[in-house]
Coordinates of N, CA, C and O in Angstrom, one line a residue:
M630 N -9.4 -14.4 -10.9 CA -9.6 -14.2 -9.4 C -11.0 -13.5 -9.4 O -11.3 -12.5 -10.0
V631 N -11.8 -14.0 -8.2 CA -13.1 -13.5 -8.0 C -13.0 -13.1 -6.6 O -12.4 -13.9 -5.5
V632 N -13.6 -11.8 -6.2 CA -13.4 -11.4 -4.9 C -14.9 -11.4 -4.3 O -15.8 -10.7 -5.1
H633 N -15.3 -11.9 -3.4 CA -16.5 -11.9 -2.6 C -16.3 -11.0 -1.2 O -15.2 -11.0 -0.4
L634 N -17.2 -10.4 -0.7 CA -17.2 -9.6 0.6 C -18.1 -10.5 1.6 O -19.4 -11.0 1.1
T635 N -17.5 -10.8 2.7 CA -18.3 -11.2 3.8 C -17.8 -11.0 5.1 O -16.9 -10.6 5.3
T636 N -18.6 -11.0 6.2 CA -18.2 -10.6 7.5 C -18.2 -12.0 8.3 O -17.8 -11.9 9.6
H637 N -18.5 -13.1 7.6 CA -18.2 -14.4 8.2 C -16.8 -15.0 8.0 O -16.5 -15.3 6.8
L638 N -16.1 -15.2 9.2 CA -14.8 -15.9 9.0 C -14.9 -17.1 8.2 O -14.0 -17.4 7.4
E639 N -15.5 -18.1 8.6 CA -15.7 -19.4 8.0 C -15.7 -19.1 6.5 O -15.3 -20.2 6.0
E640 N -16.8 -18.6 6.2 CA -17.1 -18.3 4.7 C -15.9 -18.0 4.1 O -15.6 -18.2 2.8
A641 N -15.4 -16.7 4.5 CA -14.3 -16.2 3.9 C -13.1 -17.2 3.7 O -12.4 -16.9 2.6
L642 N -12.7 -18.0 4.4 CA -11.7 -19.0 4.4 C -12.0 -20.2 3.5 O -11.1 -21.0 3.2
I643 N -13.3 -20.3 3.1 CA -13.3 -21.5 2.1 C -12.5 -21.4 0.9 O -12.7 -20.3 0.3
G644 N -11.9 -22.4 0.7 CA -10.9 -22.5 -0.7 C -9.9 -21.7 -0.7 O -8.9 -21.7 -1.4
A645 N -9.4 -20.9 0.5 CA -8.3 -20.1 0.8 C -6.9 -20.8 0.9 O -6.8 -21.9 1.6
D646 N -5.9 -20.6 0.0 CA -4.6 -21.1 0.3 C -3.9 -20.4 1.2 O -2.9 -21.1 1.8
F647 N -4.3 -19.2 1.4 CA -3.2 -18.3 2.4 C -4.1 -17.1 2.7 O -5.0 -16.8 2.1
V648 N -3.9 -16.5 3.8 CA -4.7 -15.4 4.4 C -3.7 -14.3 4.8 O -2.5 -14.7 5.4
T649 N -3.9 -13.2 4.3 CA -3.0 -12.0 5.0 C -3.7 -11.0 5.5 O -5.0 -10.8 5.2
T650 N -3.2 -10.3 6.4 CA -3.8 -9.3 7.1 C -2.8 -8.1 7.0 O -1.7 -7.9 7.5
Q651 N -3.5 -6.9 7.1 CA -2.9 -5.6 7.2 C -3.4 -4.8 8.2 O -4.8 -4.6 8.2
I652 N -2.5 -4.3 9.0 CA -2.8 -3.5 10.2 C -2.1 -2.1 9.9 O -0.9 -2.0 9.8
R653 N -2.8 -0.9 10.1 CA -1.9 0.4 9.8 C -2.1 1.0 11.2 O -3.0 1.6 11.7
V654 N -0.9 1.2 12.0 CA -0.8 1.6 13.4 C -0.7 3.2 13.0 O 0.3 3.6 12.1
G655 N -1.4 4.0 13.7 CA -1.2 5.3 13.5 C -2.3 6.1 12.6 O -2.3 7.3 12.4
Q656 N -3.4 5.4 12.2 CA -4.4 5.7 11.3 C -4.0 6.8 10.1 O -3.0 6.4 9.4
L657 N -4.7 7.9 10.2 CA -4.5 8.8 9.0 C -3.1 9.3 8.5 O -2.5 9.2 7.6
A658 N -2.5 9.6 9.8 CA -1.2 10.1 9.8 C -0.3 9.1 9.3 O 0.8 9.5 8.7
A659 N -0.3 7.9 9.7 CA 0.4 6.8 9.1 C 0.1 6.6 7.8 O 1.1 6.2 6.8
R660 N -1.0 6.6 7.3 CA -1.3 6.7 5.8 C -0.7 7.7 5.0 O -0.1 7.5 3.9
I661 N -0.8 8.8 5.5 CA -0.2 10.1 4.8 C 1.4 9.8 4.9 O 1.9 9.8 3.5
Q662 N 1.9 9.3 5.7 CA 3.6 8.9 5.7 C 3.7 8.0 4.6 O 4.7 7.9 3.9
D663 N 2.9 6.7 4.5 CA 2.9 5.5 3.7 C 3.1 6.0 2.3 O 3.7 5.6 1.4
E664 N 2.3 7.0 2.1 CA 2.0 7.6 0.6 C 2.9 8.4 0.3 O 3.5 8.9 -0.9
K665 N 3.5 9.5 1.2 CA 4.3 10.5 1.0 C 5.8 10.1 0.8 O 6.6 10.6 -0.1
I666 N 6.3 9.2 1.5 CA 7.7 8.5 1.5 C 8.0 8.3 0.1 O 8.9 8.6 -0.3
P667 N 7.2 7.2 -0.6 CA 7.5 6.7 -1.9 C 7.5 7.9 -3.0 O 8.3 8.0 -3.8
Y668 N 6.5 8.7 -2.7 CA 6.3 9.9 -3.8 C 7.4 10.8 -3.6 O 8.3 11.2 -4.6
D669 N 8.1 11.2 -2.4 CA 9.1 11.9 -2.3 C 10.4 11.3 -2.7 O 11.2 12.2 -3.2
T670 N 10.5 10.0 -2.6 CA 11.5 9.4 -3.0 C 12.0 9.2 -4.6 O 12.8 9.5 -5.2
V671 N 10.6 9.0 -5.3 CA 10.5 9.0 -6.7 C 10.9 10.4 -7.1 O 11.6 10.5 -8.3
C672 N 10.3 11.6 -6.5 CA 10.6 12.8 -7.1 C 12.1 13.2 -6.9 O 12.7 13.9 -7.8
S673 N 12.7 12.7 -5.8 CA 14.1 12.9 -5.5 C 15.0 12.2 -6.6 O 16.0 12.7 -7.1
V674 N 14.6 11.2 -7.0 CA 15.5 10.2 -7.9 C 15.3 11.0 -9.4 O 16.3 11.1 -10.1
R675 N 14.1 11.2 -9.7 CA 13.9 12.1 -10.9 C 14.8 13.5 -10.9 O 15.5 13.7 -12.0
K676 N 14.9 14.2 -9.9 CA 15.6 15.4 -9.8 C 17.2 15.0 -10.0 O 17.8 15.5 -10.8
L677 N 17.5 13.9 -9.4 CA 19.1 13.6 -9.3 C 19.3 13.2 -10.8 O 20.5 13.5 -11.4
R678 N 18.5 12.4 -11.5 CA 18.6 11.9 -12.8 C 18.7 13.3 -13.8 O 19.4 13.1 -14.7
A679 N 17.8 14.1 -13.6 CA 17.9 15.4 -14.4 C 19.0 16.0 -14.3 O 19.5 16.5 -15.5
R680 N 19.6 16.2 -13.1 CA 21.0 17.0 -12.8 C 22.1 16.2 -13.6 O 22.8 16.7 -14.2
A681 N 22.2 14.8 -13.5 CA 23.2 14.1 -14.1 C 22.9 14.3 -15.6 O 24.0 14.0 -16.1
D682 N 21.8 14.5 -16.3 CA 21.6 14.6 -17.6 C 22.4 15.8 -18.4 O 22.6 15.9 -19.4
L683 N 22.6 16.8 -17.3 CA 23.0 18.2 -17.8 C 24.4 18.2 -18.2 O 25.3 17.8 -18.1

């Protein structure tokens, strides 16, 4: 796969089979939550597994 950068819509769509868009509502605060929730979940699962092994 090759990635090209452009600001021209028509150029960007040449040869595209599909297009996806991502919008993050809430700016930096939302990003922090997006990254913190999975981290907290993984840490919680690891703690539970460690307790189960005792």
